[in-house]
Tab-separated table of C-alpha atoms and ligand atoms in Angstrom:
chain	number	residue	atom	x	y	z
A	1	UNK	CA	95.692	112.782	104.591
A	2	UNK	CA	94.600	112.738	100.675
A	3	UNK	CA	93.142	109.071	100.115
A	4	UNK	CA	92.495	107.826	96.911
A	5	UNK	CA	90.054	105.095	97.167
A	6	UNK	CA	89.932	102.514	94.096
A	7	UNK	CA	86.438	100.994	94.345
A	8	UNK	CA	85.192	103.224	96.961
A	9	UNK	CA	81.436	103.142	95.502
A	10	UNK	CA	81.426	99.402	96.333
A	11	UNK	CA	80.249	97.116	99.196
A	12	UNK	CA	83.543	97.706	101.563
A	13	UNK	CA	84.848	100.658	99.393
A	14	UNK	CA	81.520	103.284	100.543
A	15	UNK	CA	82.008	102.294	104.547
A	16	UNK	CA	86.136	102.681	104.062
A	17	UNK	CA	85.017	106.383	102.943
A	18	UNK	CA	82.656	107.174	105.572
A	19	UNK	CA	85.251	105.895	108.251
A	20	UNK	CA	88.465	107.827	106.707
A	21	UNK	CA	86.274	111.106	106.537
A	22	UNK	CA	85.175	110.426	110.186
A	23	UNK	CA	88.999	109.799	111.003
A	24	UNK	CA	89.827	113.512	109.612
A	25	UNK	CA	91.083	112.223	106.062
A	26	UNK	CA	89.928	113.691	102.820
A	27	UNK	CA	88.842	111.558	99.963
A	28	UNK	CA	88.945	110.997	96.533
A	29	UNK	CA	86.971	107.950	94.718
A	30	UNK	CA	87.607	106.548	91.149
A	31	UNK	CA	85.231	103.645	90.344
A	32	UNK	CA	83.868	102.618	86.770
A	33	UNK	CA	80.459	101.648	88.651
A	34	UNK	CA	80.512	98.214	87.132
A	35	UNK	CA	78.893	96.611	90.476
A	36	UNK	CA	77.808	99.448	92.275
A	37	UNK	CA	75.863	103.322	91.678
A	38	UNK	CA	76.573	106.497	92.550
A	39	UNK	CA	73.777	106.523	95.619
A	40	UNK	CA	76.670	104.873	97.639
A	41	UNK	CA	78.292	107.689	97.314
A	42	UNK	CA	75.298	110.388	97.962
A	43	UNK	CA	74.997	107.670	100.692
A	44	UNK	CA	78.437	108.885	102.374
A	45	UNK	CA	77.710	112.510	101.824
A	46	UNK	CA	74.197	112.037	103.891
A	47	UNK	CA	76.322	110.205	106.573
A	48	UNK	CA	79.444	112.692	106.359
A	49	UNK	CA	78.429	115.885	105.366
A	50	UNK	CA	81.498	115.289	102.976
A	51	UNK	CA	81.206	114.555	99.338
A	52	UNK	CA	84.185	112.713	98.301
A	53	UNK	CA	85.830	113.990	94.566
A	54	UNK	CA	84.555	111.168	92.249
A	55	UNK	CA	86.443	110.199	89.035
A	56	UNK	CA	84.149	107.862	87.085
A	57	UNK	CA	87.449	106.027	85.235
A	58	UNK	CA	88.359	102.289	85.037
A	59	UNK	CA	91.298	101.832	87.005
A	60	UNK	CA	92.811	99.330	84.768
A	61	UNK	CA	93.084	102.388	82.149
A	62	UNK	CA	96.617	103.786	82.863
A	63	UNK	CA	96.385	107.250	81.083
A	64	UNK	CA	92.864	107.570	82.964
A	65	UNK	CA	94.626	106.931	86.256
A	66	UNK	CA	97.753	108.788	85.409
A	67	UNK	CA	95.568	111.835	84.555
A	68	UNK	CA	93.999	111.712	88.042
A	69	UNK	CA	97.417	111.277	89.702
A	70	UNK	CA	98.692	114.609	87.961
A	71	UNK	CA	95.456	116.239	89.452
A	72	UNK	CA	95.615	115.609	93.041
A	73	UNK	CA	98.234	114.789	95.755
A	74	UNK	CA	97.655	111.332	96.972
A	75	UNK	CA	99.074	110.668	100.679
A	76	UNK	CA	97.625	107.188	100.010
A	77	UNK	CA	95.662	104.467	97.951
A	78	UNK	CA	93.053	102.319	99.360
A	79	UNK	CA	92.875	99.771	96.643
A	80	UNK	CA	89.672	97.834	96.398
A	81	UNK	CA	88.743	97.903	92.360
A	82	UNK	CA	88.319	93.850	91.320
A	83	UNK	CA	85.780	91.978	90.296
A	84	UNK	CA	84.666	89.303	93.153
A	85	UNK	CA	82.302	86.487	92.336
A	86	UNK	CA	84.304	83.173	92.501
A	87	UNK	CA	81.930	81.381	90.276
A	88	UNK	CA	81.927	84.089	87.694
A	89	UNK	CA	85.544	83.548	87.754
A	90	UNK	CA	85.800	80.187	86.748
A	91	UNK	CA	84.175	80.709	83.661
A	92	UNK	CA	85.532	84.052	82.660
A	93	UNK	CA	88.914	83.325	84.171
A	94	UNK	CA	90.537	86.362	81.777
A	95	UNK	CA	87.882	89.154	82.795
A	96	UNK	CA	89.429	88.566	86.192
A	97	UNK	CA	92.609	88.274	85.237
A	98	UNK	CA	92.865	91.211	83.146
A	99	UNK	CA	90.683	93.496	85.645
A	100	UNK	CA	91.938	92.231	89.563
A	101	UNK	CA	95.869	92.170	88.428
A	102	UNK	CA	95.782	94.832	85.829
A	103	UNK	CA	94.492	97.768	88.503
A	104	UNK	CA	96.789	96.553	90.881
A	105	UNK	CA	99.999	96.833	88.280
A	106	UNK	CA	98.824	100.489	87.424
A	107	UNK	CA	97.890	101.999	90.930
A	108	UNK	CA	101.197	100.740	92.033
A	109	UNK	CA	102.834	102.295	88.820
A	110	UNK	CA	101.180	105.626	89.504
A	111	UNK	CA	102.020	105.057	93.324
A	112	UNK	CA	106.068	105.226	92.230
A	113	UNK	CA	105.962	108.008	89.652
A	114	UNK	CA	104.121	110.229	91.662
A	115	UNK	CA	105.805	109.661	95.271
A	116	UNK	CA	102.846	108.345	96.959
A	117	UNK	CA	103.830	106.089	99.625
A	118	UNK	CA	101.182	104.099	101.208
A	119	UNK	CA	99.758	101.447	99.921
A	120	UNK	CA	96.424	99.180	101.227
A	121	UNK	CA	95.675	96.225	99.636
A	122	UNK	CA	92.072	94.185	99.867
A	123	UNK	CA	93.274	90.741	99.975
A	124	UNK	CA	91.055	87.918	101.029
A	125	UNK	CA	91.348	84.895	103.481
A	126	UNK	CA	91.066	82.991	100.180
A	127	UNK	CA	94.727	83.053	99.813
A	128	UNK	CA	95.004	80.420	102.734
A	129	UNK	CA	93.480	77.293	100.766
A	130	UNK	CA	93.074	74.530	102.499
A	131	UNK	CA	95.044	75.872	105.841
A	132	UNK	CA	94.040	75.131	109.600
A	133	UNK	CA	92.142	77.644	111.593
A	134	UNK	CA	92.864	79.823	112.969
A	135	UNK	CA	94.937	80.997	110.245
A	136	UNK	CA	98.022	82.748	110.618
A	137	UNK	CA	99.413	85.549	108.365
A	138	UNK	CA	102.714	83.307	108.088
A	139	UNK	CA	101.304	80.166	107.311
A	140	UNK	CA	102.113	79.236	103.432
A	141	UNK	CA	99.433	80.102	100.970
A	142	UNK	CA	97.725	77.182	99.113
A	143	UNK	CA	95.997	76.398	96.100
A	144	UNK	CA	92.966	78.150	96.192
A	145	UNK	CA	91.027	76.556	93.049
A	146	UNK	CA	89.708	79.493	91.178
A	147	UNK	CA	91.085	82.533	89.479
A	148	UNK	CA	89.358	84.636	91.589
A	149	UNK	CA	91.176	83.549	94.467
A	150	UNK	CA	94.617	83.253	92.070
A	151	UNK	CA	94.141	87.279	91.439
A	152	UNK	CA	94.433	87.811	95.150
A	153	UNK	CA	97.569	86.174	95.689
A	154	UNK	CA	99.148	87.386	92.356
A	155	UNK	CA	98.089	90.654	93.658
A	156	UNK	CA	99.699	90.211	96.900
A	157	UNK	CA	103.027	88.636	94.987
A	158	UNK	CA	103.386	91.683	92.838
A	159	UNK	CA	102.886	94.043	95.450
A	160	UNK	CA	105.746	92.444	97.647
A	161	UNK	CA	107.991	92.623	94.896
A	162	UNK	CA	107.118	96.066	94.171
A	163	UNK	CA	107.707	97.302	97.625
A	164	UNK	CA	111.253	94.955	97.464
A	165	UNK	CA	112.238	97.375	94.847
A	166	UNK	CA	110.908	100.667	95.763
A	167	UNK	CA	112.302	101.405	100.105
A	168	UNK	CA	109.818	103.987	100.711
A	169	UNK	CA	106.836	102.563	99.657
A	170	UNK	CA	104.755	100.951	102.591
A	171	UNK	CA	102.082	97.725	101.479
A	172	UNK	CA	99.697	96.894	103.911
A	173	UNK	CA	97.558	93.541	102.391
A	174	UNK	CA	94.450	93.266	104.286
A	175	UNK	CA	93.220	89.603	104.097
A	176	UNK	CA	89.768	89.841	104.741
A	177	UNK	CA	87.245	87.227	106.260
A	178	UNK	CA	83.627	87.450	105.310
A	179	UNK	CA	82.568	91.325	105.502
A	180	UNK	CA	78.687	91.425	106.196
A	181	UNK	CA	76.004	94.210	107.892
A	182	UNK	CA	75.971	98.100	106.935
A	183	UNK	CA	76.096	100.974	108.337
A	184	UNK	CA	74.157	101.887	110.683
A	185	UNK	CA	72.196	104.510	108.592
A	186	UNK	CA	71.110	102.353	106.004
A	187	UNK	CA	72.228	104.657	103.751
A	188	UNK	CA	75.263	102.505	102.222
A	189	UNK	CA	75.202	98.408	102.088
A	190	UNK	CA	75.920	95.919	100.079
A	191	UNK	CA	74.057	95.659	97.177
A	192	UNK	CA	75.263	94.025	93.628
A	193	UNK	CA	74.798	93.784	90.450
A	194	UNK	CA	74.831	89.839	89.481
A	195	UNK	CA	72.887	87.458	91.559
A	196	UNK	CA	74.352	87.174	95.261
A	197	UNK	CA	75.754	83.432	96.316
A	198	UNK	CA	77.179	84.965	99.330
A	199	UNK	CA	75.258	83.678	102.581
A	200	UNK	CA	74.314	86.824	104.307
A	201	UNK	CA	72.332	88.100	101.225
A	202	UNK	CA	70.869	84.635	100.418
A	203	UNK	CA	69.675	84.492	103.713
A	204	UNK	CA	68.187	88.434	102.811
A	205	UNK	CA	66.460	86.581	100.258
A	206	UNK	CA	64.798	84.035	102.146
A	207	UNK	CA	63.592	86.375	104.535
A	208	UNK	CA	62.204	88.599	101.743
A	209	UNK	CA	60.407	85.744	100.345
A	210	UNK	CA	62.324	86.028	97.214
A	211	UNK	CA	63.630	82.614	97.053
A	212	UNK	CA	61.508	79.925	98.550
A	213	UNK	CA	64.283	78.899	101.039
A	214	UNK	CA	68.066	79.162	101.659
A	215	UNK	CA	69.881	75.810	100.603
A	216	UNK	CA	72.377	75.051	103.674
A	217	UNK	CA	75.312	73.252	101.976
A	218	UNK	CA	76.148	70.932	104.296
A	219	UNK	CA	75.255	69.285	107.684
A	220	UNK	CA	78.010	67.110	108.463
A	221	UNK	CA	80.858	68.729	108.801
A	222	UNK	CA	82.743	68.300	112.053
A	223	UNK	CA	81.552	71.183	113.532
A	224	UNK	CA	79.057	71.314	116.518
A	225	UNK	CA	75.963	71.673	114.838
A	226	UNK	CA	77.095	70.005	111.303
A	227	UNK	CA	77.496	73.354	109.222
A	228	UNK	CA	80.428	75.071	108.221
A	229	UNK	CA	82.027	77.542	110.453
A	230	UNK	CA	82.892	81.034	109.089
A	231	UNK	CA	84.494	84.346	110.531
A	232	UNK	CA	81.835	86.953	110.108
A	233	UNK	CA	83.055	90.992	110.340
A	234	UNK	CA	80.631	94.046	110.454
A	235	UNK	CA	81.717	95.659	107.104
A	236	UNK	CA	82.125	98.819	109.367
A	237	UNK	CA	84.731	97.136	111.406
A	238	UNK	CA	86.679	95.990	108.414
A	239	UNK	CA	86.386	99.977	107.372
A	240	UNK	CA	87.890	101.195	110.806
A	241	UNK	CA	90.558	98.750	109.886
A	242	UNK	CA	91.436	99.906	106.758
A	243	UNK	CA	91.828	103.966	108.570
A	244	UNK	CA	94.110	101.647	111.422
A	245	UNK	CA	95.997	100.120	108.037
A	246	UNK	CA	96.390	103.932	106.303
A	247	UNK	CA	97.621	105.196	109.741
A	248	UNK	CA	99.955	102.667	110.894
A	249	UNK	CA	102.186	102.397	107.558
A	250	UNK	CA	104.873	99.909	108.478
A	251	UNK	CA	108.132	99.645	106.554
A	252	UNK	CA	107.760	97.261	103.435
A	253	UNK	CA	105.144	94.965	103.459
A	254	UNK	CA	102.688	93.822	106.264
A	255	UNK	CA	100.457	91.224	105.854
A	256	UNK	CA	97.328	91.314	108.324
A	257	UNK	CA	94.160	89.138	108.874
A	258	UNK	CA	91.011	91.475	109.462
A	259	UNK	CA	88.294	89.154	111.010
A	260	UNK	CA	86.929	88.574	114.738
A	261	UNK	CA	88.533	85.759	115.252
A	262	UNK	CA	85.100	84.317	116.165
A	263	UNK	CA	83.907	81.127	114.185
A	264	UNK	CA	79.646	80.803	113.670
A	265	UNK	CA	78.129	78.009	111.923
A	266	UNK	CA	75.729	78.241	109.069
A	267	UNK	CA	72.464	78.087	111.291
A	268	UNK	CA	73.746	79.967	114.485
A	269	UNK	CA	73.857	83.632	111.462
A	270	UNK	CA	70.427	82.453	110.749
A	271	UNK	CA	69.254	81.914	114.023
A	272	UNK	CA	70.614	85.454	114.750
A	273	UNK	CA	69.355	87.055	111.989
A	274	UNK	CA	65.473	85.646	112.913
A	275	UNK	CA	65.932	87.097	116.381
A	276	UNK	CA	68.119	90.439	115.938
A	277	UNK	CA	65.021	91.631	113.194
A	278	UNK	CA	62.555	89.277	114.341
A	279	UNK	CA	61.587	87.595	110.647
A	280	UNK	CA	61.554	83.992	109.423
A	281	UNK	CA	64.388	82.626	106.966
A	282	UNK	CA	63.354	79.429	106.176
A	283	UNK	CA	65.991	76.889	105.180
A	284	UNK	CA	66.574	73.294	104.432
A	285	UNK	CA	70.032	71.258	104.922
A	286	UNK	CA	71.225	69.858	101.732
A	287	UNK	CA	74.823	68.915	100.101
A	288	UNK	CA	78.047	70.574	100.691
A	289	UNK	CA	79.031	73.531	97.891
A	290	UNK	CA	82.078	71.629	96.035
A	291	UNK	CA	85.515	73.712	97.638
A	292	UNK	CA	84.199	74.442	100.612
A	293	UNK	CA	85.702	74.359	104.036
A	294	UNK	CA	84.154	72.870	107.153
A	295	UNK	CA	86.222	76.126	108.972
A	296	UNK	CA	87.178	79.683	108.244
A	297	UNK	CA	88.657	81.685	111.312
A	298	UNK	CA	91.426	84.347	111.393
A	299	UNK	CA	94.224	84.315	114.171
A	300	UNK	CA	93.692	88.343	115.292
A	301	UNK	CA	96.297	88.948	117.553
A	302	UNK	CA	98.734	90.498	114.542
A	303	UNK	CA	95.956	93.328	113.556
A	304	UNK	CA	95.907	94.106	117.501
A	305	UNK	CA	99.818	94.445	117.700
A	306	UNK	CA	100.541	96.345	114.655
A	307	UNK	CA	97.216	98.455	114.057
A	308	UNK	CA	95.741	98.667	117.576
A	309	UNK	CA	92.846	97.072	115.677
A	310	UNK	CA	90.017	94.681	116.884
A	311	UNK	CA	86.624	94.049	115.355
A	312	UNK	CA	83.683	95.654	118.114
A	313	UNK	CA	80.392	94.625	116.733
A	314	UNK	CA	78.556	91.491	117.338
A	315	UNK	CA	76.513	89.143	115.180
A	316	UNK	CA	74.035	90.581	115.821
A	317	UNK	CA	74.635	94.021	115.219
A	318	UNK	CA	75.509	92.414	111.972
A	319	UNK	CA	72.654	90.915	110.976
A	320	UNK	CA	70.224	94.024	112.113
A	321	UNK	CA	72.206	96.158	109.945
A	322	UNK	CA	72.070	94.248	107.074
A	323	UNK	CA	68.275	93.932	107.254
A	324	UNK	CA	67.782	97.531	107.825
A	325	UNK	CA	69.890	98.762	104.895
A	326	UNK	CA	67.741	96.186	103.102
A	327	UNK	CA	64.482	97.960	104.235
A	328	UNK	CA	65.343	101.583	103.673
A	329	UNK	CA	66.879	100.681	100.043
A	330	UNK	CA	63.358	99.524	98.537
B	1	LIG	P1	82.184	95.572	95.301
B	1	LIG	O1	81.967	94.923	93.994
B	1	LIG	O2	80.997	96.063	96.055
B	1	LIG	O3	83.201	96.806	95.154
B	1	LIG	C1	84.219	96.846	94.177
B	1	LIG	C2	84.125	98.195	93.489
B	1	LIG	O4	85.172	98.307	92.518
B	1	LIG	C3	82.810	98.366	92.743
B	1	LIG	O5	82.261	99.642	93.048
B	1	LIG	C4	83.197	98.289	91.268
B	1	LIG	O6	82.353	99.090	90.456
B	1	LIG	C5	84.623	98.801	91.306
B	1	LIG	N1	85.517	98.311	90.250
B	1	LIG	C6	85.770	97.032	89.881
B	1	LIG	N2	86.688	97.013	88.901
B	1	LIG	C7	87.024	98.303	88.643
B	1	LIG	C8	87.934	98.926	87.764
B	1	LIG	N3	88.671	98.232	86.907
B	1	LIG	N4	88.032	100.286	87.784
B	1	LIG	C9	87.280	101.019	88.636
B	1	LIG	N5	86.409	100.483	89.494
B	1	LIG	C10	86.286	99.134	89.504
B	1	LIG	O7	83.035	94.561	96.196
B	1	LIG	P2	83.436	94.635	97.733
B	1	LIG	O8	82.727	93.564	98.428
B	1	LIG	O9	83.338	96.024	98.229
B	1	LIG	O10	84.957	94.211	97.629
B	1	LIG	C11	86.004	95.143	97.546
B	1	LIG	C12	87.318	94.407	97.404
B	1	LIG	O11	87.491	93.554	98.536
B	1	LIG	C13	87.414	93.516	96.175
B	1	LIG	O12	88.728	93.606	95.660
B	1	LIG	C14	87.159	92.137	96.721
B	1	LIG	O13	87.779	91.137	95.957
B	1	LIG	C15	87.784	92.237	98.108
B	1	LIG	N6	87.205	91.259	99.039
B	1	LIG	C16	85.848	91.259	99.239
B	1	LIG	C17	85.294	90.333	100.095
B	1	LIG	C18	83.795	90.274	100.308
B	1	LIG	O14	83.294	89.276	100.793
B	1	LIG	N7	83.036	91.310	99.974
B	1	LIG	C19	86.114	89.417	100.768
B	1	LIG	C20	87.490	89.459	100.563
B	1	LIG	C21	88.027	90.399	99.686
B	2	LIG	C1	83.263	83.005	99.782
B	2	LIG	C2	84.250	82.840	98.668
B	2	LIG	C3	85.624	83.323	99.116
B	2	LIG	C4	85.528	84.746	99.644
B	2	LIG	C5	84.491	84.779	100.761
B	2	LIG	C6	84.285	86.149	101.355
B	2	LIG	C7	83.357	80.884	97.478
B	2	LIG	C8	83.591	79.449	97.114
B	2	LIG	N1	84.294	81.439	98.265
B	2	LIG	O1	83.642	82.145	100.798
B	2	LIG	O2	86.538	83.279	98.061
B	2	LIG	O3	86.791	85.154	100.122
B	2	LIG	O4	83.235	84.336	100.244
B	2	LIG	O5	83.589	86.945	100.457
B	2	LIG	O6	82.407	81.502	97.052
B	2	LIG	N2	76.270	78.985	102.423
B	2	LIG	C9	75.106	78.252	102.458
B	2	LIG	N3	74.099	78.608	101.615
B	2	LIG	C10	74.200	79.650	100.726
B	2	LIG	C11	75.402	80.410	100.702
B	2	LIG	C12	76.427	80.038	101.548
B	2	LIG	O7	74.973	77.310	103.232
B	2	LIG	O8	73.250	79.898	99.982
B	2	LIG	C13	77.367	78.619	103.343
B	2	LIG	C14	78.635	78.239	102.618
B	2	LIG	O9	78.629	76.884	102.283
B	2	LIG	C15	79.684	78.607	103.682
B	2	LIG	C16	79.066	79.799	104.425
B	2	LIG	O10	77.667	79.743	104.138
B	2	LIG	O11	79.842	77.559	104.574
B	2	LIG	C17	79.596	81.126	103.942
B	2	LIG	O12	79.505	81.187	102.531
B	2	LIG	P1	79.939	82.463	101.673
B	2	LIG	O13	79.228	83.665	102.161
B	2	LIG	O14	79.781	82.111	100.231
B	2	LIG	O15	81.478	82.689	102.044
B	2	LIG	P2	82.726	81.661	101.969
B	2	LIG	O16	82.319	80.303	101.634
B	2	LIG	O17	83.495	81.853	103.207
């Protein structure tokens, strides 16, 4: 198949390429680079062989995107193109709002008048609030107390209704847990353009001796060592899942979790990361971050059932990836 890949110079966007070329898929990107460079892409071609078509448009821009569309015969859009920093969006609410809904409003526009018929969606675990783990795709969605997180499940609201409307077109939303590592290269990681908050590259930091230490928010949560419990993914198993999504269209809409399934505390990554790549990461406990959760785990058994999908690759496999894309991109 033809993909077109929204966002595909980007963190999850550059592994989704070099998996969908690996699966036998041709790709095109369109990305306006506003958190992420063109070596991503070189990046791909080094791992591939393949140099994906690049359109260097804003997604939001419809005549930009309708252009492309008239170009090229999509089998499918991969549709990762939003901005992503929660705190960010809490004080430019509107940037969000205008840049996360817009692109999804015109790919799915361009999606209908040209015939293309599958649709993936990166949605985030975000959209489950305050819910239980493990966290079912049925469970009701709750508040999640920032735009960013608002975007996600407008996204996902406008994309059901879309599909409602349109019979052939097929919506996968991916709800994502926390994507972390590289590939196994080091040609293509994460790397962005406004300070990271995320833990894996705070804990990067502290390793680097870039920030003195890595502030652990929180010690007493009920959790067995007191820190708060996340579902960690290798970004290159969330990438396999997206070609699993893109393969396995399913009539409508499907909703599906991509995580392990696998809670780890706060200080069991860092513990990992020290002994996968052998480095200190100093820390020191201190208050929880306001809106946090003591627990973040998906329920996996729907990705397995409808995709064939489950996450291979361990912690640590995580954690030595992410350092080494860290080494070979100074
Ligand atoms: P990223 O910032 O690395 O990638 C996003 C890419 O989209 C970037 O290359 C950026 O330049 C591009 N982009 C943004 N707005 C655009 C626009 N209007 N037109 C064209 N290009 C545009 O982020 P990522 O971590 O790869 O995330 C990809 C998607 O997955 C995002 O939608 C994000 O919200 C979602 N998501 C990410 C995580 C995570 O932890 N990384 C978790 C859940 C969901
Ligand atoms: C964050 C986002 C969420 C997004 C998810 C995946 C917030 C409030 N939420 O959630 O919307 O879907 O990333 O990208 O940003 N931690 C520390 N010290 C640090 C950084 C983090 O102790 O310096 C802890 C956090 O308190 C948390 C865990 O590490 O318990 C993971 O944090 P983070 O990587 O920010 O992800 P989430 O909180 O899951």
């Amino acid at each position: 198949m033809n993909i077109l890949v929204a966002g595909g110079a980007g963190f999850i966007g550059s592994h989704t390429c070099v998996a969908l070329i690996e699966a036998g898929h041709s790709v095109v990107v369109a990305d306006n680079l506003c958190n992420s460079s063109v070596k991503a892409l070189e990046g791909v071609e080094q791992i591939t062989g393949m140099k994906p078509t690049f359109y260097q448009i804003d997604v939001t821009d419809e005549s930009a995107v309708e252009a492309m569309f008239s170009d090229n015969r999509f089998d499918g859009v991969i549709h990762f193109a939003g901005h992503k920093a929660v705190g960010e969006s809490v004080f430019e609410p509107l940037k969000y709002y205008q840049n996360n809904v817009l692109s999804t409003v015109v790919l799915a526009k361009a999606c209908l008048s040209h015939g293309v018929n599958r649709f993936v969606f990166s949605s985030s675990a975000t959209v489950y609030g305050a819910n239980r783990s493990p966290l079912t795709e049925d469970m009701p969605l709750l508040p999640t107390e920032n735009p960013y997180g608002e975007t996600k499940v407008m996204s996902e609201r406008i994309l059901i209704d879309t599909a409602k409307a349109a019979p052939t077109l097929s919506v996968a939303l991916l709800r994502y847990f926390n994507p972390v590592g590289a590939h196994e290269s080091g040609l293509i990681g994460e790397s962005s353009r406004i300070e990271p908050t995320n833990l894996m590259p705070r804990v990067i930091l502290a390793a680097l001796g870039k920030i003195q230490k890595l502030m652990i928010f929180g010690e007493d949560y009920p959790t067995s060592d007191g820190t708060a419990i996340r579902d960690y993914i290798h970004v290159m198993d969330l990438a396999e899942g997206h070609v699993a999504a893109i393969n396995h269209p399913t009539p409508g809409v499907s909703i599906t979790n991509l995580g392990t399934g696998k809670g780890t505390s706060v200080l069991e990554l860092i513990h990992a990361f020290e002994k996968a790549n052998g480095v200190a990461v100093p820390y020191e406990l201190t208050e929880r971050r306001p809106g946090d959760l003591a627990e973040c785990y998906a329920d996996t058994q729907k990705a397995k059932k409808e995709f064939g999908f489950s996450a291979k690759r361990s912690i640590m496999e995580m954690c030595k990836d992410a350092w080494n894309f860290e080494q070979k991109s100074k």
